[in-house]
Amino acid sequence: MEIVILPSASEIAKLVADKVQKLLKIKPNLVLGLATGSTPIPIYDELVARYEQGLFSFSKVRAFLLDEYVNLPFGHPQSYLEVIRRCFVNRLDIDPNNVHAPDGTFSDMFLSCSSYESKIKESGGVDLQILGIGIDGHIAFNEQGSSLVSRTRVKTLTERTRQDNARFFNSTNEVPRHVVTQGLGTIMDAEHIVLVATGISKAKAVANTVEGAVSASCPASILQMHKHVTVVLDDASASDLERQDYYRSTFSAKPSWQSI
Ligand code: PGA
């Protein structure tokens, strides 16, 4: 795991956008794993700004979302497909047909989940997965206690997650109880995973993820078992890390030609 601690969300966004830009040069038909939530928004804004400057095209990019609510009506403004369209994919030249989300309106749950797994596989797999983290250490909608080798499936949200997400709805009652989410095993198949966290509310989850034991009680801790993970943090979210000084000195001594 590489831990990068930067002073602000905008510097985090630049670092991650640099990586995407570099990958796009090598592979214009990049397969991107996209996260919803508030944390990645500055990254998407930075990518859109660079696209508008003509620095790259997303015309051949394929994208996969991590998760989706179950049974929100098609086109509901808070469905994650709609959210990612609004905040990112409608703002650049990606083909909307190449942006995929798990289907939360399935009639056959098993078929729907396995066909999402197949779609990811047929694309060649996710090259770069952008991830946020919940304050309890969940990634995507893999709540505490999720199997560390789980695949795409239906999960029940905790009350904590429903309350956290109520800000996007009129009340907690409106937040669906069920979701379809890539499993921890599905996420672990990505070639490179970039987990981003900002703010003091994430400090404990970040410390458990990076320096705690690998445990289903902190689903993100499974990332310790991945061959290429970069955890990009601001000072506040890094504040509970015991080895902060080491991470900072390692990153500042990194050769300039070497990206994350
Ligand atoms: P956030 O959500 O980026 O809005 O904090 C992260 C998550 O719950 O996975």
Coordinates of C-alpha atoms and ligand atoms in Angstrom, one line a residue:
M1 CA 0.0 0.0 0.0
E2 CA 1.2 3.4 -0.8
I3 CA -0.1 6.2 1.5
V4 CA 0.0 9.7 0.1
I5 CA -0.9 12.6 2.4
L6 CA -1.7 15.9 0.7
P7 CA -2.8 19.3 2.1
S8 CA -6.1 19.7 0.2
A9 CA -8.8 18.0 -1.8
S10 CA -7.7 19.9 -4.9
E11 CA -4.2 18.5 -4.6
I12 CA -5.6 15.1 -4.2
A13 CA -7.8 15.6 -7.3
K14 CA -4.7 16.7 -9.3
L15 CA -2.7 13.7 -8.3
V16 CA -5.4 11.3 -9.3
A17 CA -6.2 13.1 -12.5
D18 CA -2.5 13.0 -13.4
K19 CA -2.7 9.2 -13.1
V20 CA -5.8 9.0 -15.2
Q21 CA -4.3 11.3 -17.8
K22 CA -1.1 9.1 -17.9
L23 CA -3.1 5.9 -18.3
L24 CA -5.3 7.4 -21.1
K25 CA -2.1 8.1 -23.1
I26 CA -1.1 4.4 -22.9
K27 CA -4.7 3.0 -23.2
P28 CA -7.4 5.3 -24.7
N29 CA -10.0 2.6 -24.0
L30 CA -9.2 2.6 -20.3
V31 CA -11.7 0.8 -18.0
L32 CA -12.4 3.1 -15.1
G33 CA -14.1 2.1 -11.9
L34 CA -16.2 5.0 -10.6
A35 CA -17.4 5.8 -7.1
T36 CA -20.2 8.0 -6.2
G37 CA -20.4 10.0 -2.9
S38 CA -18.9 13.4 -2.1
T39 CA -15.2 12.6 -1.9
P40 CA -14.4 11.9 -5.5
I41 CA -16.3 15.0 -6.8
P42 CA -13.1 17.2 -6.9
I43 CA -11.4 14.5 -9.0
Y44 CA -14.3 14.4 -11.5
D45 CA -14.2 18.2 -11.7
E46 CA -10.5 18.2 -12.3
L47 CA -10.9 15.6 -15.1
V48 CA -13.6 17.6 -16.7
A49 CA -11.5 20.7 -16.6
R50 CA -8.6 18.9 -18.3
Y51 CA -11.0 17.5 -20.9
E52 CA -12.3 21.0 -21.6
Q53 CA -8.7 22.1 -22.1
G54 CA -8.4 19.4 -24.8
L55 CA -5.8 17.4 -22.8
F56 CA -7.5 14.0 -23.5
S57 CA -10.6 12.3 -24.8
F58 CA -12.9 9.9 -23.0
S59 CA -14.5 8.7 -26.2
K60 CA -13.2 5.2 -25.9
V61 CA -13.3 4.9 -22.1
R62 CA -15.5 2.3 -20.5
A63 CA -16.7 2.8 -16.9
F64 CA -18.3 0.7 -14.2
L65 CA -20.0 1.9 -11.1
L66 CA -19.6 0.2 -7.8
D67 CA -23.1 0.1 -6.6
E68 CA -26.8 1.0 -7.0
Y69 CA -29.9 1.3 -4.9
V70 CA -32.5 -1.4 -5.3
N71 CA -35.9 -0.4 -6.6
L72 CA -35.5 3.3 -7.2
P73 CA -37.5 4.1 -10.2
F74 CA -35.5 4.2 -13.5
G75 CA -34.1 7.8 -13.9
H76 CA -34.6 8.7 -10.2
P77 CA -32.2 11.6 -9.5
Q78 CA -30.5 9.8 -6.6
S79 CA -29.9 6.5 -8.5
Y80 CA -26.2 6.3 -8.7
L81 CA -26.3 6.0 -12.5
E82 CA -28.1 9.4 -12.6
V83 CA -25.7 10.9 -10.0
I84 CA -22.6 9.9 -11.9
R85 CA -24.2 11.1 -15.2
R86 CA -24.8 14.5 -13.6
C87 CA -21.6 15.0 -11.8
F88 CA -19.2 13.4 -14.4
V89 CA -20.0 11.5 -17.5
N90 CA -22.5 13.9 -19.1
R91 CA -19.7 16.6 -18.8
L92 CA -17.3 14.9 -21.2
D93 CA -17.2 12.8 -24.4
I94 CA -17.7 9.3 -22.9
D95 CA -20.3 7.2 -24.8
P96 CA -23.2 6.8 -22.3
N97 CA -23.6 3.2 -23.5
N98 CA -20.1 2.5 -22.1
V99 CA -21.1 3.6 -18.6
H100 CA -22.5 0.7 -16.6
A101 CA -24.1 0.3 -13.2
P102 CA -25.5 -2.7 -11.4
D103 CA -29.2 -3.1 -12.1
G104 CA -31.3 -2.2 -9.1
T105 CA -34.6 -2.9 -10.8
F106 CA -33.9 -6.6 -11.6
S107 CA -36.6 -9.2 -11.8
D108 CA -34.0 -12.0 -11.4
M109 CA -31.5 -10.9 -8.7
F110 CA -29.0 -13.7 -9.3
L111 CA -28.9 -13.2 -13.1
S112 CA -28.6 -9.4 -12.7
C113 CA -25.6 -9.7 -10.3
S114 CA -23.8 -12.4 -12.3
S115 CA -24.3 -10.5 -15.6
Y116 CA -22.7 -7.4 -14.1
E117 CA -19.7 -9.5 -13.1
S118 CA -19.5 -10.9 -16.7
K119 CA -19.7 -7.4 -18.2
I120 CA -16.7 -6.3 -16.1
K121 CA -14.8 -9.4 -17.1
E122 CA -15.7 -9.0 -20.8
S123 CA -14.3 -5.4 -20.7
G124 CA -10.9 -6.9 -19.7
G125 CA -11.3 -5.8 -16.1
V126 CA -11.1 -2.5 -14.3
D127 CA -7.7 -0.7 -14.9
L128 CA -8.2 2.0 -12.3
Q129 CA -10.8 1.9 -9.5
I130 CA -11.5 5.1 -7.6
L131 CA -12.9 4.4 -4.2
G132 CA -14.3 6.4 -1.3
I133 CA -14.7 5.0 2.3
G134 CA -17.5 5.1 4.8
I135 CA -16.8 6.3 8.4
D136 CA -17.2 2.6 9.5
G137 CA -14.7 1.4 6.9
H138 CA -17.2 0.2 4.2
I139 CA -16.2 0.4 0.6
A140 CA -18.9 0.5 -2.1
F141 CA -21.9 -0.8 -0.1
N142 CA -19.9 -3.6 1.5
E143 CA -21.0 -3.0 5.1
Q144 CA -19.2 -4.3 8.2
G145 CA -19.2 -8.0 8.3
S146 CA -19.2 -8.4 4.5
S147 CA -17.4 -11.5 3.2
L148 CA -13.8 -10.5 2.2
V149 CA -14.2 -12.5 -1.0
S150 CA -17.7 -11.4 -1.9
R151 CA -18.9 -10.8 -5.4
T152 CA -21.7 -8.5 -6.8
R153 CA -24.8 -9.1 -4.7
V154 CA -27.7 -7.5 -2.8
K155 CA -26.9 -6.0 0.6
T156 CA -29.0 -4.5 3.3
L157 CA -27.7 -1.0 4.4
T158 CA -27.0 -0.3 8.0
E159 CA -29.0 2.5 9.7
R160 CA -25.8 4.5 9.9
T161 CA -25.2 4.4 6.2
R162 CA -28.9 5.2 5.5
Q163 CA -28.6 8.2 7.9
D164 CA -25.3 9.3 6.2
N165 CA -27.0 9.1 2.8
A166 CA -30.2 10.8 3.9
R167 CA -28.6 14.2 2.9
F168 CA -29.4 13.3 -0.7
F169 CA -33.0 12.5 0.0
N170 CA -35.8 14.3 1.9
S171 CA -35.4 12.0 4.9
T172 CA -33.8 8.7 6.1
N173 CA -37.1 6.9 5.4
E174 CA -36.7 7.6 1.7
V175 CA -33.2 6.0 1.5
P176 CA -33.7 2.5 0.1
R177 CA -32.8 -0.4 2.5
H178 CA -31.3 -2.6 -0.2
V179 CA -28.6 -2.1 -2.7
V180 CA -26.7 -4.0 -5.3
T181 CA -23.0 -3.7 -4.8
Q182 CA -19.8 -5.0 -6.2
G183 CA -18.3 -7.4 -3.7
L184 CA -14.9 -7.0 -2.0
G185 CA -13.6 -9.8 -4.2
T186 CA -14.9 -7.9 -7.3
I187 CA -13.2 -4.7 -6.2
M188 CA -10.0 -6.6 -5.5
D189 CA -9.9 -7.7 -9.2
A190 CA -9.1 -4.1 -10.3
E191 CA -5.5 -3.6 -11.5
H192 CA -4.9 -0.5 -9.5
I193 CA -7.1 0.8 -6.7
V194 CA -7.0 4.5 -5.5
L195 CA -8.9 5.0 -2.2
V196 CA -9.5 8.6 -1.4
A197 CA -10.6 10.1 1.9
T198 CA -10.9 13.6 3.2
G199 CA -12.0 15.1 6.5
I200 CA -11.6 14.1 10.2
S201 CA -14.7 11.9 10.2
K202 CA -12.8 9.4 8.1
A203 CA -9.7 9.3 10.3
K204 CA -10.6 6.2 12.3
A205 CA -11.7 4.2 9.3
V206 CA -8.5 5.1 7.5
A207 CA -6.3 4.1 10.4
N208 CA -8.2 0.8 10.7
T209 CA -7.9 0.2 6.9
V210 CA -4.1 1.0 6.7
E211 CA -2.7 0.0 10.1
G212 CA -5.4 -2.3 11.6
A213 CA -5.9 -6.0 11.2
V214 CA -7.5 -7.3 8.0
S215 CA -11.0 -7.9 9.2
A216 CA -14.6 -7.9 7.9
S217 CA -15.2 -5.5 10.7
C218 CA -13.4 -2.9 8.5
P219 CA -14.2 -4.1 5.0
A220 CA -11.6 -1.6 3.4
S221 CA -8.8 -3.4 5.3
I222 CA -8.9 -6.2 2.6
L223 CA -7.1 -3.6 0.5
Q224 CA -3.9 -4.6 2.4
M225 CA -4.0 -7.8 0.4
H226 CA -4.0 -6.0 -3.0
K227 CA -0.9 -5.7 -5.1
H228 CA -1.4 -2.1 -6.1
V229 CA -3.3 0.2 -3.8
T230 CA -2.8 3.9 -3.3
V231 CA -4.5 5.6 -0.4
V232 CA -4.7 9.3 -1.0
L233 CA -5.6 11.4 2.1
D234 CA -5.8 14.9 3.4
D235 CA -4.2 15.9 6.7
A236 CA -7.4 15.4 8.7
S237 CA -8.3 11.9 7.4
A238 CA -4.6 10.9 8.0
S239 CA -4.5 12.2 11.5
D240 CA -5.0 8.9 13.3
L241 CA -2.2 7.1 11.4
E242 CA 0.7 6.1 13.6
R243 CA 3.2 5.9 10.7
Q244 CA 2.3 9.3 9.2
D245 CA 5.9 10.6 9.2
Y246 CA 7.1 7.6 7.3
Y247 CA 4.4 7.9 4.7
R248 CA 5.1 11.6 4.2
S249 CA 8.9 11.1 3.9
T250 CA 8.4 8.2 1.5
F251 CA 6.2 10.2 -0.8
S252 CA 8.4 13.3 -0.7
A253 CA 11.4 11.2 -1.6
K254 CA 9.6 9.6 -4.5
P255 CA 11.4 10.0 -7.9
S256 CA 9.6 12.6 -10.0
W257 CA 9.3 10.1 -12.9
Q258 CA 7.3 7.7 -10.8
S259 CA 3.6 8.2 -10.6
I260 CA 1.2 6.6 -8.1
Ligands
PGA1 P1 -18.6 10.0 0.9 O1 -19.1 8.5 0.9 O2 -17.5 10.1 -0.2 O3 -19.8 10.8 0.5 O4 -18.0 10.3 2.2 C1 -18.1 7.5 1.0 C2 -18.8 6.1 1.2 O5 -19.7 6.1 2.0 O6 -18.4 5.1 0.6

